[in-house]
Coordinates of C-alpha atoms in Angstrom, one line a residue:
M1 CA 142.7 -47.4 162.2
A2 CA 145.5 -45.7 160.4
I3 CA 145.3 -41.9 160.1
S4 CA 145.3 -40.7 156.5
K5 CA 147.9 -38.2 155.3
L6 CA 145.4 -35.5 154.8
T7 CA 144.0 -36.0 158.3
R8 CA 147.4 -35.9 159.8
T9 CA 148.2 -32.7 157.9
N10 CA 145.0 -31.0 159.0
T11 CA 145.6 -32.1 162.6
F12 CA 149.2 -30.7 162.4
L13 CA 147.9 -27.4 161.1
F14 CA 145.3 -27.3 163.8
F15 CA 148.0 -27.7 166.5
F16 CA 150.3 -25.3 164.8
F17 CA 147.8 -22.5 164.7
F18 CA 146.5 -23.3 168.1
F19 CA 150.0 -22.8 169.7
F20 CA 150.7 -19.8 167.4
L21 CA 147.6 -18.0 168.6
L22 CA 148.3 -19.1 172.2
F23 CA 151.7 -17.5 172.3
C24 CA 151.4 -14.6 169.9
T25 CA 148.0 -13.1 170.5
E26 CA 148.1 -10.1 172.7
L27 CA 145.4 -8.8 175.0
P28 CA 143.0 -6.4 173.3
T29 CA 144.0 -2.7 173.6
P30 CA 141.5 0.2 173.8
S31 CA 140.1 1.2 170.5
L32 CA 140.8 4.6 169.0
A33 CA 137.2 5.5 169.6
Q34 CA 137.7 4.8 173.3
E35 CA 140.8 6.9 173.5
N36 CA 139.6 9.8 171.4
Q37 CA 137.5 12.1 173.6
S38 CA 137.4 14.9 171.0
D39 CA 133.7 14.4 170.5
Q40 CA 132.9 15.3 174.1
P41 CA 131.8 18.8 174.9
Y42 CA 134.5 20.9 176.5
V43 CA 135.1 24.4 177.9
G44 CA 138.0 26.3 176.6
V45 CA 139.3 29.9 177.0
N46 CA 140.2 32.8 174.7
I47 CA 143.5 34.4 175.2
G48 CA 143.7 38.1 174.3
T49 CA 147.0 39.9 174.3
D50 CA 146.1 43.5 175.3
V51 CA 147.6 42.7 178.7
S52 CA 150.3 44.6 180.6
N53 CA 153.2 42.2 181.2
L54 CA 151.6 39.2 179.5
L55 CA 153.3 36.0 180.5
P56 CA 156.0 34.7 178.2
P57 CA 154.8 31.8 176.1
S58 CA 156.5 29.1 178.2
Q59 CA 155.1 30.5 181.4
L60 CA 151.7 30.9 179.8
V61 CA 151.6 27.2 178.8
A62 CA 152.7 26.2 182.3
F63 CA 149.9 28.2 183.7
L64 CA 147.4 26.6 181.4
Q65 CA 148.6 23.2 182.4
L66 CA 148.4 24.2 186.1
Q67 CA 144.8 25.2 185.6
K68 CA 144.1 22.0 183.6
I69 CA 142.9 24.1 180.6
T70 CA 143.0 21.8 177.6
H71 CA 141.4 24.0 174.9
I72 CA 142.4 27.6 173.9
R73 CA 141.7 30.0 171.1
I74 CA 144.2 32.7 170.2
Y75 CA 143.5 35.7 167.9
D76 CA 146.5 35.1 165.6
A77 CA 149.0 32.3 165.0
N78 CA 151.8 33.4 167.3
P79 CA 154.7 31.1 166.5
D80 CA 156.2 31.4 170.0
I81 CA 152.9 30.3 171.6
L82 CA 152.5 27.5 169.1
K83 CA 156.0 26.3 169.8
A84 CA 155.5 26.4 173.5
L85 CA 152.3 24.3 173.1
S86 CA 154.4 21.6 171.4
R87 CA 154.0 18.1 172.9
T88 CA 151.4 19.2 175.4
K89 CA 147.8 18.0 175.4
I90 CA 146.5 21.5 174.9
R91 CA 144.4 22.0 171.8
V92 CA 144.4 25.3 170.1
I93 CA 142.3 27.2 167.5
I94 CA 144.5 29.6 165.6
S95 CA 143.2 32.7 163.8
V96 CA 143.6 34.7 160.7
P97 CA 143.2 38.4 161.7
N98 CA 140.8 40.5 159.7
N99 CA 143.6 42.5 158.2
Q100 CA 145.0 39.4 156.5
L101 CA 141.8 38.4 154.7
L102 CA 142.5 40.3 151.5
A103 CA 145.9 38.8 150.9
I104 CA 144.8 35.3 151.7
G105 CA 141.5 35.5 149.9
S106 CA 143.0 36.8 146.7
S107 CA 146.0 34.5 146.4
N108 CA 146.1 30.7 146.7
T109 CA 149.9 31.0 147.0
T110 CA 149.6 33.3 150.0
A111 CA 147.1 30.9 151.6
A112 CA 149.4 27.9 151.0
S113 CA 152.3 29.9 152.5
W114 CA 150.2 30.8 155.6
I115 CA 149.2 27.1 156.1
D116 CA 152.8 26.0 155.7
R117 CA 154.2 28.6 158.1
N118 CA 151.5 28.5 160.8
V119 CA 150.2 24.9 160.6
V120 CA 152.5 22.5 158.9
S121 CA 155.5 23.8 160.8
F122 CA 153.9 22.9 164.1
Y123 CA 151.3 20.1 163.6
P124 CA 151.0 17.4 165.0
D125 CA 153.4 18.2 167.8
T126 CA 151.2 21.2 168.5
L127 CA 147.5 20.1 168.5
I128 CA 145.9 22.7 166.2
T129 CA 142.3 21.8 165.9
A130 CA 140.8 24.6 163.8
I131 CA 141.4 27.9 162.1
S132 CA 139.1 30.8 162.6
V133 CA 139.2 33.0 159.6
G134 CA 138.6 36.6 160.6
D135 CA 136.4 37.6 163.5
E136 CA 132.8 39.0 163.3
V137 CA 133.6 40.3 159.8
L138 CA 130.0 40.6 158.6
T139 CA 129.1 43.0 161.4
T140 CA 132.4 44.8 162.2
V141 CA 134.0 45.2 158.7
P142 CA 131.1 44.4 156.3
S143 CA 133.2 45.7 153.4
S144 CA 135.4 42.6 153.9
A145 CA 132.5 40.2 153.8
P146 CA 133.2 39.1 150.2
L147 CA 136.7 38.1 151.2
I148 CA 135.6 35.5 153.8
L149 CA 134.6 32.6 151.6
P150 CA 137.6 32.9 149.2
A151 CA 140.0 33.1 152.1
I152 CA 138.4 30.0 153.7
Q153 CA 138.4 28.0 150.5
S154 CA 142.0 28.9 149.7
L155 CA 143.1 27.9 153.2
Y156 CA 141.1 24.7 152.9
S157 CA 142.7 23.8 149.6
A158 CA 146.1 24.3 151.2
L159 CA 145.1 21.9 154.0
V160 CA 144.0 19.4 151.5
A161 CA 147.4 19.6 149.7
S162 CA 149.1 19.0 153.1
N163 CA 146.6 16.1 153.9
L164 CA 145.5 17.9 157.0
H165 CA 141.9 18.7 156.1
Q166 CA 140.5 15.7 158.0
H167 CA 142.2 16.9 161.2
I168 CA 141.9 20.7 161.2
K169 CA 138.6 22.5 160.6
I170 CA 138.0 25.9 159.1
S171 CA 135.3 28.4 159.9
T172 CA 134.7 32.1 160.8
P173 CA 133.2 33.4 164.1
H174 CA 130.0 35.5 163.8
A175 CA 128.4 38.0 166.2
A176 CA 124.9 37.0 167.4
S177 CA 123.5 40.0 165.6
I178 CA 123.7 38.2 162.2
I179 CA 120.6 36.4 163.5
L180 CA 117.4 38.4 163.5
D181 CA 114.3 37.9 165.7
P182 CA 116.2 35.4 167.9
F183 CA 113.4 34.8 170.3
P184 CA 111.4 32.7 170.2
P185 CA 114.2 30.6 168.6
S186 CA 111.9 28.9 166.1
Q187 CA 111.3 32.3 164.4
A188 CA 115.0 33.2 164.1
F189 CA 116.6 33.7 160.7
F190 CA 119.8 35.0 159.3
N191 CA 120.0 38.6 158.2
Q192 CA 119.2 38.4 154.5
S193 CA 121.6 41.1 153.6
F194 CA 124.3 38.6 154.4
S195 CA 122.8 35.7 152.3
S196 CA 125.4 35.9 149.6
V197 CA 128.0 34.9 152.2
I198 CA 126.0 32.9 154.7
V199 CA 124.5 30.4 152.3
P200 CA 127.7 29.3 150.5
L201 CA 129.5 29.4 153.8
L202 CA 127.0 27.0 155.5
Q203 CA 127.2 24.7 152.5
F204 CA 131.0 24.7 152.9
L205 CA 130.7 23.9 156.6
S206 CA 128.3 21.1 155.9
R207 CA 130.5 19.6 153.2
T208 CA 133.7 19.7 155.3
G209 CA 132.2 18.8 158.7
S210 CA 133.2 22.2 160.2
P211 CA 131.3 24.1 162.9
L212 CA 129.3 27.3 162.7
M213 CA 131.4 29.5 165.0
M214 CA 129.2 32.0 167.1
N215 CA 130.2 34.6 169.7
L216 CA 127.2 34.6 172.1
Y217 CA 126.9 36.9 175.0
P218 CA 123.8 36.6 177.2
Y219 CA 125.2 39.6 179.1
Y220 CA 124.4 41.9 176.1
V221 CA 121.0 40.3 175.5
F222 CA 120.1 41.1 179.1
M223 CA 121.5 44.6 179.0
Q224 CA 119.6 45.4 175.8
N225 CA 116.4 43.8 177.1
K226 CA 116.2 44.7 180.8
G227 CA 112.7 44.2 182.1
V228 CA 112.1 41.6 179.4
V229 CA 114.8 39.1 180.0
P230 CA 115.2 38.3 183.8
I231 CA 118.8 38.3 185.0
D232 CA 118.3 34.8 186.4
N233 CA 117.7 33.5 182.9
A234 CA 120.9 35.1 181.7
L235 CA 123.0 33.7 184.6
F236 CA 121.8 30.0 184.3
K237 CA 120.2 30.3 187.8
P238 CA 117.6 27.7 188.7
L239 CA 114.1 28.8 187.6
T240 CA 110.6 28.0 188.6
P241 CA 108.5 26.8 185.6
S242 CA 106.7 30.1 185.6
K243 CA 109.9 31.9 184.8
E244 CA 111.1 29.6 182.0
M245 CA 111.0 31.1 178.5
V246 CA 108.6 29.1 176.3
D247 CA 108.7 29.0 172.5
P248 CA 105.0 29.3 171.5
N249 CA 105.7 27.5 168.2
T250 CA 107.5 24.5 169.5
L251 CA 106.5 24.6 173.2
L252 CA 110.1 24.1 174.1
H253 CA 111.1 25.5 177.5
Y254 CA 114.3 27.5 177.9
T255 CA 115.9 27.9 181.3
N256 CA 118.7 30.0 180.1
V257 CA 119.5 32.6 177.5
L258 CA 122.5 30.9 176.0
D259 CA 120.6 27.8 175.0
A260 CA 118.0 30.0 173.3
M261 CA 120.7 31.7 171.4
V262 CA 122.3 28.4 170.3
D263 CA 118.9 27.1 169.2
A264 CA 118.2 30.3 167.3
A265 CA 121.3 29.5 165.2
Y266 CA 120.1 26.0 164.6
F267 CA 116.6 27.2 163.5
S268 CA 118.3 29.8 161.3
M269 CA 120.3 27.1 159.6
K270 CA 117.3 24.8 159.3
N271 CA 115.5 27.6 157.4
L272 CA 118.3 27.3 154.8
N273 CA 118.0 23.5 154.7
I274 CA 121.2 23.0 156.7
T275 CA 120.8 20.5 159.5
D276 CA 124.1 18.8 159.9
V277 CA 126.3 21.7 161.1
V278 CA 127.0 22.0 164.8
V279 CA 127.3 25.3 166.7
L280 CA 130.6 26.0 168.4
V281 CA 130.5 28.9 170.8
T282 CA 133.8 30.7 170.2
E283 CA 133.2 33.4 172.7
T284 CA 130.9 33.8 175.8
G285 CA 131.4 35.3 179.2
W286 CA 130.4 38.0 181.7
P287 CA 132.4 41.1 182.8
S288 CA 133.4 41.4 186.4
K289 CA 133.5 45.2 186.6
G290 CA 131.9 48.0 184.7
D291 CA 131.2 51.8 184.9
S292 CA 128.1 53.5 186.2
K293 CA 126.1 52.4 183.2
E294 CA 127.0 48.8 183.7
P295 CA 125.7 47.9 187.2
Y296 CA 125.4 44.2 186.4
A297 CA 129.1 43.8 185.5
T298 CA 130.1 42.5 188.9
K299 CA 132.3 39.8 190.2
D300 CA 129.4 37.9 191.7
N301 CA 127.5 37.8 188.4
A302 CA 130.7 36.9 186.5
D303 CA 131.3 34.0 188.9
T304 CA 127.7 32.9 188.7
Y305 CA 127.5 33.0 184.9
N306 CA 130.8 31.3 184.2
S307 CA 130.5 28.7 187.0
N308 CA 127.0 27.7 185.8
L309 CA 128.1 27.8 182.2
I310 CA 130.9 25.3 183.0
S311 CA 128.5 23.1 184.9
H312 CA 126.0 23.2 182.1
I313 CA 128.5 22.3 179.4
L314 CA 130.4 19.6 181.2
G315 CA 127.1 18.2 182.4
H316 CA 126.2 17.5 178.7
G317 CA 123.1 19.7 179.1
G318 CA 122.3 20.1 175.4
T319 CA 119.6 22.5 174.3
P320 CA 115.8 22.1 174.2
L321 CA 116.0 21.6 170.5
H322 CA 119.0 19.3 170.5
P323 CA 119.3 17.7 173.9
E324 CA 121.6 15.1 172.4
T325 CA 124.1 17.8 171.3
T326 CA 126.0 20.0 173.7
S327 CA 128.0 22.9 172.1
S328 CA 131.5 23.3 173.3
V329 CA 132.3 26.9 174.5
Y330 CA 135.3 29.2 174.8
I331 CA 135.1 31.6 177.7
Y332 CA 136.0 35.1 177.0
E333 CA 138.6 35.4 178.4
L334 CA 141.6 34.1 180.3
F335 CA 143.1 37.4 181.4
N336 CA 141.7 40.9 181.9
E337 CA 142.9 42.9 179.0
D338 CA 143.8 46.1 180.9
L339 CA 145.0 47.9 177.8
R340 CA 141.6 47.8 176.2
S341 CA 139.7 51.1 175.6
P342 CA 136.6 52.0 177.5
P343 CA 133.9 51.2 178.6
V344 CA 135.4 49.7 181.8
S345 CA 133.8 46.3 181.2
E346 CA 136.0 45.9 178.1
A347 CA 139.0 45.5 180.3
N348 CA 137.3 43.1 182.8
W349 CA 136.2 40.0 181.1
G350 CA 139.0 37.8 182.3
L351 CA 139.0 35.0 184.8
F352 CA 142.5 36.2 185.9
Y353 CA 144.5 39.4 186.1
G354 CA 147.6 39.5 184.0
N355 CA 149.7 38.4 187.0
T356 CA 147.6 35.1 187.2
T357 CA 145.8 36.2 190.3
P358 CA 142.1 35.2 190.0
A359 CA 139.8 38.1 189.2
Y360 CA 137.1 36.3 191.2
L361 CA 136.4 32.8 192.4
L362 CA 134.7 30.2 190.2
H363 CA 132.6 27.6 192.0
V364 CA 133.2 24.6 189.9
S365 CA 134.2 21.9 192.5
G366 CA 133.0 18.5 191.6
I367 CA 132.0 19.2 188.0
G368 CA 135.2 18.3 186.2
T369 CA 138.8 19.2 186.1
F370 CA 138.5 22.5 184.3
M371 CA 140.0 25.4 186.3
A372 CA 141.3 23.1 189.0
N373 CA 142.8 25.6 191.4
D374 CA 140.6 28.7 191.3
T375 CA 137.7 27.2 193.2
T376 CA 137.1 28.0 196.8
N377 CA 139.6 25.3 197.9
Q378 CA 142.9 26.9 197.3
T379 CA 142.7 30.6 197.6
Y380 CA 143.9 33.2 200.2
C381 CA 143.3 36.8 200.9
I382 CA 146.3 39.1 201.3
A383 CA 147.2 42.8 201.4
M384 CA 148.0 44.4 198.1
D385 CA 151.2 46.3 197.4
G386 CA 151.3 50.0 197.0
F387 CA 149.1 51.1 199.9
D388 CA 150.3 53.3 202.7
T389 CA 150.6 52.1 206.3
K390 CA 147.8 54.2 207.6
T391 CA 145.3 52.7 205.1
L392 CA 146.4 49.1 205.8
Q393 CA 146.3 49.7 209.6
A394 CA 142.7 50.9 209.4
A395 CA 141.7 47.7 207.4
L396 CA 143.7 45.6 209.9
D397 CA 142.0 47.2 212.9
W398 CA 138.6 46.5 211.3
A399 CA 139.4 42.9 210.5
C400 CA 140.7 42.1 214.1
G401 CA 137.9 44.2 215.7
P402 CA 134.4 44.4 214.2
G403 CA 135.3 41.7 211.6
R404 CA 136.2 39.3 214.4
A405 CA 139.1 37.7 212.6
N406 CA 141.3 35.5 214.7
C407 CA 144.4 37.7 215.1
S408 CA 146.0 35.9 218.0
E409 CA 148.9 34.5 215.8
I410 CA 150.1 38.1 214.9
Q411 CA 150.6 39.1 218.6
P412 CA 154.1 39.5 220.0
G413 CA 155.9 36.2 220.5
E414 CA 153.4 34.2 218.3
S415 CA 154.3 32.4 215.1
C416 CA 153.1 35.1 212.7
Y417 CA 154.3 38.2 214.5
Q418 CA 157.4 38.3 212.3
P419 CA 158.0 40.1 210.0
N420 CA 156.7 42.8 212.3
N421 CA 155.1 45.2 209.8
V422 CA 151.6 46.3 209.0
K423 CA 151.4 44.7 205.6
S424 CA 152.3 41.2 206.8
H425 CA 150.0 41.4 209.8
A426 CA 147.2 42.7 207.6
S427 CA 147.6 39.8 205.2
Y428 CA 147.2 37.3 208.0
A429 CA 144.1 39.1 209.4
F430 CA 142.5 39.5 206.0
D431 CA 142.9 35.8 205.3
S432 CA 141.5 34.9 208.7
Y433 CA 138.4 37.0 208.0
F434 CA 138.2 35.6 204.4
Q435 CA 138.3 32.0 205.5
K436 CA 135.9 32.6 208.4
E437 CA 133.4 34.0 206.0
G438 CA 133.6 31.0 203.7
K439 CA 135.5 32.9 201.0
A440 CA 132.2 34.5 200.1
P441 CA 132.2 37.2 197.3
G442 CA 133.2 40.6 198.7
T443 CA 135.0 39.2 201.8
C444 CA 138.4 39.9 200.3
D445 CA 138.2 43.6 199.6
F446 CA 138.7 45.8 202.7
K447 CA 138.0 48.9 200.7
G448 CA 140.2 47.9 197.8
V449 CA 143.4 47.1 199.7
A450 CA 143.2 43.3 199.6
M451 CA 143.4 40.7 196.8
I452 CA 142.9 37.0 196.3
T453 CA 145.8 34.8 195.5
T454 CA 146.3 31.1 194.8
T455 CA 149.8 31.1 196.3
D456 CA 149.9 30.0 199.9
P457 CA 151.3 33.0 201.9
S458 CA 152.4 30.8 204.8
H459 CA 156.1 31.1 205.7
G460 CA 158.3 29.3 208.1
S461 CA 156.3 28.4 211.2
C462 CA 153.6 31.0 210.3
I463 CA 150.7 29.0 208.8
F464 CA 147.9 31.1 207.4
P465 CA 144.3 30.2 208.2
G466 CA 143.5 29.0 204.7
S467 CA 146.6 26.8 204.4
K468 CA 146.3 23.0 204.4
K469 CA 149.7 22.6 205.8
V470 CA 148.4 22.0 209.3
S471 CA 144.8 21.0 208.8
N472 CA 145.6 18.3 206.4
K473 CA 148.9 17.0 208.0
T474 CA 147.3 14.1 209.8
K475 CA 145.1 13.4 206.8
D476 CA 148.1 13.4 204.6
V477 CA 149.8 10.9 206.8
V478 CA 146.7 8.7 206.9
N479 CA 146.2 9.0 203.2
S480 CA 149.9 8.2 202.6
T481 CA 149.6 5.1 204.7
Q482 CA 146.4 4.1 203.0
S483 CA 147.9 4.7 199.6
S484 CA 151.0 2.8 200.5
S485 CA 148.9 -0.1 201.8
A486 CA 146.7 0.0 198.7
G487 CA 149.7 0.1 196.5
E488 CA 151.3 -2.8 198.3
K489 CA 148.0 -4.8 197.9
L490 CA 147.9 -3.9 194.2
L491 CA 151.6 -4.8 193.8
R492 CA 151.0 -8.1 195.7
C493 CA 148.0 -8.8 193.5
R494 CA 149.9 -8.1 190.3
T495 CA 152.9 -10.1 191.5
F496 CA 150.7 -13.0 192.4
S497 CA 149.0 -12.9 189.1
F498 CA 152.3 -12.6 187.3
L499 CA 153.7 -15.6 189.2
K500 CA 150.6 -17.6 188.3
I501 CA 150.9 -16.7 184.6
S502 CA 154.7 -17.3 184.7
A503 CA 154.2 -20.7 186.4
F504 CA 151.6 -21.7 183.9
S505 CA 153.8 -20.5 181.0
N506 CA 156.8 -22.4 182.3
I507 CA 154.8 -25.6 182.7
L508 CA 153.3 -25.2 179.2
H509 CA 156.7 -24.7 177.7
I510 CA 158.1 -27.8 179.4
F511 CA 155.1 -29.8 178.3
L512 CA 155.5 -28.7 174.7
A513 CA 159.3 -29.3 174.7
A514 CA 158.8 -32.8 175.9
Y515 CA 155.7 -33.9 173.9
F516 CA 155.5 -31.7 170.8
P517 CA 158.1 -33.8 168.9
I518 CA 156.1 -37.0 169.8
F519 CA 153.0 -35.3 168.4
L520 CA 154.8 -34.5 165.2
F521 CA 156.2 -38.1 164.9
V522 CA 152.8 -39.7 165.4
L523 CA 151.0 -37.3 163.1
L524 CA 153.5 -37.4 160.3

């Protein structure tokens, strides 16, 4: 039977589109939703600048990358830091200092200029995620409270004009004290004297999808309520059911103070009919040193709090009220700000000293990539500079004597005898003791003459006890061989797959070249 013209045409179109799709359709690529991890909870750090010899911006950014810190908050909009962050994956919250609120809040032109100078000039090469307008204004400079909302609205309008309002959020950080009667959380409410600011602010945050920024410190809750709040609750330590805090109104069980503080903020917003604003914890932490009135400001407690905090957030712990929502947090802070005024704790909130030496060891192995090299895997104990020989010798004698450190390698003729001076020998002995004791808190002190470092102090043929240069040598060779073998297998697999695809493609092309004209002749 003859094929009608219409049928021939339809058949031709079918073949045409079949072969078009066959050759032109690409394999599906990951969706934007799959690539975008911004909705996942994260741990960031605050970076204060009251630090002696603060790292230059380029070195600061390199240090952040080394530590795998991907979110930071700075207290201004330092152009050198923003420039150094360009084309990195580090996301930054920039800030409007309190002393700039008046100018920005009273002039749309000033606000637009601020956005143009500090945001448009850097974004998107620098990943600016939010602007924090002022800091704890309601409680520290209440006279400036009426300026907050006008400043925020002016800045937002400037973002809209630059078409950046969907990418960069605006809010203002609050102290926990703006919430009264915080426990049980279900009874919490905002201080009504701030209602003229809080209510329209929350409405703005709801309308723009911005977070409620809160600075929450369980340390201060514990210090102000000793005997009522157990320290284990403040430090995220595991609790027996009898020690959990229970909200009598909701029967929700709280195993740590921070979750209770976050839920107090959610209940306070709910009381004002705001239920779609998330809490972002812009500051939290624990000091590692204090004066005589601050006995709980210790390295051990700071390690415990921040390590457990990181585990809690990266473990998507949520809160009892909102188990489905985990607030991201910014640890206060990256460096000890040694230039801060007393009390002593004010200068000792940092994870690191200004020279990038860890202030203490976080125990975060196995719970993510945050703070990659300050866990107990890559640290050493060495003698500090500036101490006299007699003091160091006494510490060295104790380490090699009662401390039972292995000091054989610093004996004459051995690999670590040179350089033959007390400081070098003490460093080896200190590290031997530190490693022997499992790098436990307090084992790198030696009456204040020792310090922890992340830099391997090994030199030449002298390999320090904590170094992986010897202990992992065989492992490295094995792993290298295994990796090479695995790589070769993968390469062979990919090559074989490519050859199969190429062969099929070549055959298909030959087939089409030979027979496609015949198909056209028959069909048309």
